[in-house]
Amino acid sequence: MFNRWTRQVNCDVLVIGGGLGGTFAAIKAEEAGAGKVVLVSKGKLGKDSVSTFAAGVMSVIMPGDDFEAEFRNYALGEWSGAGIYDPAWLKIAMEENYDRVRDMESYGVQWARKPDGQIERRAARGVVLKGTFMKPFMDAMANKVRSTSVEVAGHIMLTGLLTENGQTSGRVVGAVGFDTRTGDFCVFKARAVVMAAGGCSFKPRFAGCSMSTGDGYTLPYRAGAKMGSFELGHFHQMSAAAFDTAGMNLFVALGGHFINARGERFMQDYFPNLVEFADLTSVSQASAMEMRAGRTPVYLDMTHFPPASVNRIRTALRSPTKALERMGIMVGDKIVSPIEYAPCFRGTYSMGGGIVTDIECATSLPGLYAVGDSRCRPEQEPAALAGAAVTGARAGIFAARFAKESGDVEIDRGQLEELEGFTFAPMERQDGIEPDHIITENLETIVPYEVVLIARGERLEKALKEVRRIQREEVSILYASDLHYLRMAHEAANILLTTEMYLNSYLTRKESRRACFREDYPYTDNINWLRNTRLKLEKGEMQIWTEELPYDSLPLKPERTKRLHPIFEVARRKGIPWG
Amino acid sequence: MGIRKVNYERCTGCATCVEECPMDVIRLDRSINKDEMPPCQAACPAGMSMRDYIYLVVQRRFEEAAALVRNTLVLPGVTGRVCFHPCEEDCARRKVDEAVNIRSLERFVTDYALESAPGPVPKLHNEKIAVVGSGPCGLAAASELARKGYPVTVFEALPVLGGMLRAGIPEYRLPRDVLEREIDSVIELGVKTLTSTPVCDLESLFATGYKAVLLAIGAAKSRNLAIPGEDATGVAYGLDFLRDFNLGKGSRLEGKVAVIGGGNVAVDAARLALRTGASQVTIIYRRSRAEMPAIKEEVKEALAEGVRTKFLAAPVQITRENGGLCVTCTRMKLGKKGADGRRQPEPVPDSEFDITADRVIIAAGEEAEVPSKWGLKLKRGAITTDPTTLATSRRGVFAGGDAVTGPGYVIQAIASGKKAAAGINCYLRGEQPGFEEARRVNKPPLKGVDKKARNTAAHLGIAERRNQAEVEAGFSPEMALKEADRCMACGSKAFIKYLRDCMTCFLCEIDCPEEAIYVSPERERRKPLPW
Ligand SMILES: Cc1cc2nc3c(=O)[nH]c(=O)nc-3n(C[C@H](O)[C@H](O)[C@H](O)COP(=O)(O)OP(=O)(O)OC[C@H]3O[C@@H](n4cnc5c(N)ncnc54)[C@H](O)[C@@H]3O)c2cc1C
Ligand SMILES: Cc1cc2nc3c(=O)[nH]c(=O)nc-3n(C[C@H](O)[C@H](O)[C@H](O)COP(=O)(O)OP(=O)(O)OC[C@H]3O[C@@H](n4cnc5c(N)ncnc54)[C@H](O)[C@@H]3O)c2cc1C
Ligand code: SF4
């Protein structure tokens, strides 16, 4: 229907993504005098990111907090690094966290406050101290961006990175994609690029994240960037079984608790200290164990909430409130029935693998910086929103510096042509496989709880084989009847490639640690596995390897022991079979 | 299972949901109320469907957009430059920020896609039709009739075609190559033209076989001021000044020029005077700037170019003294609103003052000049016609354009020419003219539309305006795309196009300013649960 048009924009810093990370990067790059900053995102700025739907709590470490104790928590805590951490990063993340909170405040983000005016914090997942937003904060971030000279380009799906001379692993000089409304082929030439395209949600049955499809991983991967730690995320979320809702963090923070089919508060067995505050991956693993024991379904019970708590949900969580009301669960200022919950494979956002960076957010490709969920963050910093804010600001500043100090760039015509072909290929085909089919197949491969929730080598291998088959036989002939499906086609391809990175990394880690939960290797093995997985595209193949942590230089040293993964430990005590 | 319903009673098509849905589930249905006219179209005398051609621009289908424009309208290259754009006055976007720059978009598509004009049409009828006058009214009628398959001949008294487009409107607003190109597109339909051929009597037309005659003779007789000294040397009428110059007979001016009047002729005469050597030009007008009937943008440009103004001043006498001229004026004040809605000027007693000038140009209005021997019924100098068919009091004779309305605008003349063509067709075919009262969009978008600044094409720097170079540039394709994107496509509704991709985030429902959307949180069990 549309005639194809090519649109080229030249800039100093290109920011890909308009979530909390991307908006911070753009704001800070502009402040640092980067010159022309362009922010590109898939939809309308402020409305198209996972950040838009975040449950509204963010780690806030304030001056006066016991820094050392917090550092220890993050580095060694069961729920966080569990010994795998990068001390330099952790320190920066903790130190700069409060500056970003202040920035956000100056942009108009409202925090819940105590009577004395201090930001009100409560213990949330793990033991992290979190502040609560009073209102969705992305509107304020987007307005701040719009008030600067940053050029905002919305409704653009980027599909590839441009490199110097078109070479794999070369300096990144821009990106290409298409306008999802008009079909324009969009070319961005930039001296520095900030990748803030978020993580990968695999399009689960969980609201508010289906637009996050691993584009932030596959674009740099295809350009030859070094990636890593894909097995170490928090992949599982708990979500209502019959409808989509987010908001768990707040529900639990306000006192909601889980019960199993027998009405037992089973979390008390698994996490005697944290109980419902255990991270959601652990909660999902515990629920899976209850499944093995035949005590599912599980429910989230909030029927005891006082009106004030219910109203807190109302003000902080717009979407979940609608869902709860419409399902007849929230009536006025009461929650009238427990909600059936189930683990939900929700992907790599918040924490997990991504592009490996140094402390300046620089990646292995000169000119490319990585932020937030696109960055490799194996649960070591105050992650998710706080991490996106800290890395966003850093990447903005350092990308601006790089853009100022480096020379002008040129686009390789051959690469441009190749990427244009790649971008529109699904629409050029007359027939083929629909994106939705591939996404469903992928979910069917990885979601059953005995694939990744309680894993085993053979089952992981089988899943990996299937994912590779889908890529070979189906992704290669993805079909898009129009521009909407063209976006969906690229998303499907990116999801599948991310799944491959994930399963391949999972198979490589031969132990159980956090989200890595293997019946065949049930021990957390600090003797052999204080290592990170790394991967990279080389000669058309996914190369995967591990790198040892510099144990001797770690300020806090994890004990060189081998212990049963805590959930297996509880399951053993409770007599639930595994192995 | 996600977004369920858009309530069309409430939806205004503001596109908030279309813009915001992160999953790109919702699109605008632009065809839903196709028979309802958006305000721009309703305001256009020629009924141009801006919404449709602008959407073609949005889709980068420039040729098709141009073809659509030319299908409704002759001379879009002209109206794209000089139209007084009543469409923009009524554009619903004005309530959000500023009107869409419709005129520049029209100009862009027609300049971009020159090949889009329709070609010759086979002759289907043999009734010959005479069109008297080659202004926009005559050309529009000739084009319509030729496209219906009639043999048409245009008679023009002047040696060139185009009427006021050629003789009145100066080149810096309407380059002659553009005008020529537009007139050629009419001739290419097979219309015959005879220049330097004034029609003096209508009988001889009928006698030579013409079955119908359209009088599109314009309103070219300058009104005088009826004040002493009006005939002094150095005093000229605006239309004569413009015509002489435009037809290559003008000479350079020198010294100070006073222009009397506040209409398009006055403003163009003033701007042309500056371009042809005048050292200083002053417009003398009875009322104030707000009441000037000239097109607002042109007044603005004239002032920017250095034209001076003397408002609330009415000349009472012109005298010649020591080689120059002296215009004596009475000061005026604005009184009550008159029948035309403008405040009427009233003289201030004993307030006379003089303005000296080397040349005086009078542009105090024009009227039609209809030979009495044509035997037509007239009203205040203009030809009276039936409002639907434009038939005059004489059988087989029709009239349109300025000759009927008095001085008006190009688009009105074109619309009138189209109407007359339809009237002539009905007359010759013995049909009754049909009535079509189109419904209007009753609730254009208002809330929830993001502000986007209007795009304006570049204008020549003031210092460069010393010749006939076109003052306003056209849009670049990029600008046109940006501006086209501002059109709200009034009358459209949101529709759920990609239901399968909805992720039940509720954003559309929460942000809809009209509360027109309902989202169901219930899950489609398509995607597997872990157990
Ligand atoms: C329901 C939910 C609740 C959450 N609650 C919390 C919470 O309470 N606290 C917390 O700390 N964390 C929470 N998280 C996690 C947190 O929201 C994310 O970690 C964080 O928002 C990531 O920010 P980001 O800027 O890296 O990426 P995102 O916010 O995902 O932004 C990515 C941006 O990139 C754009 N983009 C992606 N691909 C492309 C492409 N190909 N081309 C162009 N643009 C592209 C997107 O349009 C988007 O603008 C929650 C997540 C979800 C889903
Ligand atoms: C200086 C000036 C600036 C203007 N600026 C604008 C503007 O910016 N925007 C706008 O919309 N409008 C403008 N107008 C008004 C617009 O030009 C007229 O409304 C329009 O041209 C009227 O069209 P018409 O076809 O009715 O008559 P005209 O254009 O006047 O054409 C009539 C033609 O008939 C010919 N004719 C007359 N009698 C005979 C006869 N007996 N035999 C043969 N031929 C005959 C005349 O020579 C003339 O060519 C302007 C007018 C002037 C004078
Ligand atoms: S609920 Fe969310 S995903 Fe579904 S149509 Fe509305 S905005 Fe789009």
Coordinates of C-alpha atoms in Angstrom, one line a residue, chain A residues 1-3 5 7 44 47-48 53 155 180-182 184 203-205 207-211 239-244 287-288 291 296 318-319 322-323 326-327 341-343 434 436 440 443-444 447-449 482 484-485 487-488, chain B residues 16 18-27 55 58-64 108 112 448 450 477-478 481 497-498 500-507 509-511 517-531:
Chain A
M1 CA 0.0 0.0 0.0
F2 CA 2.8 2.4 0.9
N3 CA 5.5 3.4 -1.5
W5 CA 10.8 5.9 0.9
R7 CA 14.8 8.6 5.3
K44 CA 5.2 6.6 21.2
K47 CA 4.2 4.6 26.2
D48 CA 6.2 1.9 24.4
F53 CA 4.4 -0.7 32.9
H155 CA 7.1 4.2 15.7
T180 CA 5.9 0.8 11.2
R181 CA 3.3 3.3 9.9
T182 CA 4.7 4.4 6.6
D184 CA 10.0 4.2 5.2
K203 CA 5.8 -12.5 24.7
P204 CA 4.6 -14.4 27.7
R205 CA 1.1 -14.4 29.2
A207 CA 1.0 -7.9 30.5
G208 CA 3.2 -5.0 29.8
C209 CA 6.3 -6.5 28.3
S210 CA 5.4 -8.1 24.9
M211 CA 7.1 -5.3 23.0
S239 CA 1.2 -14.0 37.4
A240 CA -2.5 -14.6 37.7
A241 CA -3.5 -17.8 35.8
A242 CA -6.8 -16.7 34.3
F243 CA -5.8 -13.2 33.2
D244 CA -2.8 -11.0 32.7
S287 CA 5.7 -23.4 43.1
A288 CA 7.1 -25.9 40.5
M291 CA 3.5 -29.0 41.4
T296 CA -1.1 -27.0 42.9
R318 CA -3.4 1.6 36.7
S319 CA -3.5 -1.5 34.5
K322 CA -8.5 -2.5 35.8
A323 CA -7.8 -6.2 35.5
R326 CA -13.0 -6.5 35.8
M327 CA -12.4 -10.0 37.1
Y341 CA -1.4 -17.7 40.3
A342 CA 1.1 -19.6 38.2
P343 CA 4.7 -19.2 37.3
E434 CA 3.4 -16.2 10.4
D436 CA 2.6 -15.6 15.8
T440 CA 3.7 -19.8 20.1
L443 CA 6.7 -20.8 24.2
E444 CA 5.5 -24.3 23.9
V447 CA 7.4 -22.9 29.1
P448 CA 6.5 -26.4 30.4
Y449 CA 8.0 -26.4 33.8
D482 CA 1.9 -5.7 6.1
H484 CA 2.5 -4.5 11.4
Y485 CA 3.4 -8.1 10.7
R487 CA 7.5 -5.7 13.0
M488 CA 6.1 -8.9 14.4
Chain B
T16 CA -4.6 8.6 21.0
V18 CA -3.4 4.4 17.7
E19 CA -0.4 6.4 18.8
E20 CA 0.0 4.8 22.2
C21 CA -0.7 1.1 21.8
P22 CA 2.8 -0.4 22.4
M23 CA 1.7 -3.5 20.4
D24 CA 0.4 -1.5 17.4
V25 CA -3.0 -3.2 17.7
I26 CA -5.2 -0.3 16.7
R27 CA -5.4 1.6 13.5
Y55 CA -3.8 10.4 3.2
V58 CA 1.0 10.1 4.0
Q59 CA 1.3 6.9 2.1
R60 CA 3.9 8.4 -0.1
R61 CA 1.6 7.9 -3.1
F62 CA 2.2 11.4 -4.5
E63 CA 1.1 10.7 -8.1
E64 CA -2.2 9.3 -6.9
F108 CA 3.3 20.1 -3.4
Y112 CA 5.6 17.0 -7.7
G448 CA -6.0 13.8 23.1
D450 CA -0.6 15.8 20.4
P477 CA 8.9 15.9 0.1
E478 CA 10.0 15.6 3.7
L481 CA 5.2 14.2 4.7
K497 CA -6.9 -4.4 13.6
Y498 CA -4.5 -6.8 15.1
R500 CA -4.1 -11.2 18.4
D501 CA -1.2 -9.0 19.4
C502 CA -3.0 -7.2 22.3
M503 CA -1.2 -7.8 25.6
T504 CA -4.0 -6.5 27.8
C505 CA -2.0 -3.6 29.1
F506 CA -5.1 -1.3 29.3
L507 CA -3.1 1.7 28.1
E509 CA -8.6 2.3 27.7
I510 CA -6.9 4.3 30.4
D511 CA -5.7 7.1 28.1
I517 CA -12.5 1.6 24.7
Y518 CA -13.2 -1.5 26.7
V519 CA -10.4 -4.0 27.4
S520 CA -11.1 -7.4 28.8
P521 CA -8.3 -8.8 31.1
E522 CA -9.4 -12.4 30.5
R523 CA -6.7 -14.5 29.0
E524 CA -6.8 -16.4 25.8
R525 CA -5.6 -19.9 26.7
R526 CA -3.6 -20.1 23.5
K527 CA -0.2 -19.7 25.2
P528 CA 0.7 -22.6 27.4
L529 CA 0.8 -22.6 31.2
P530 CA 3.7 -24.3 32.7
W531 CA 1.4 -27.1 33.9

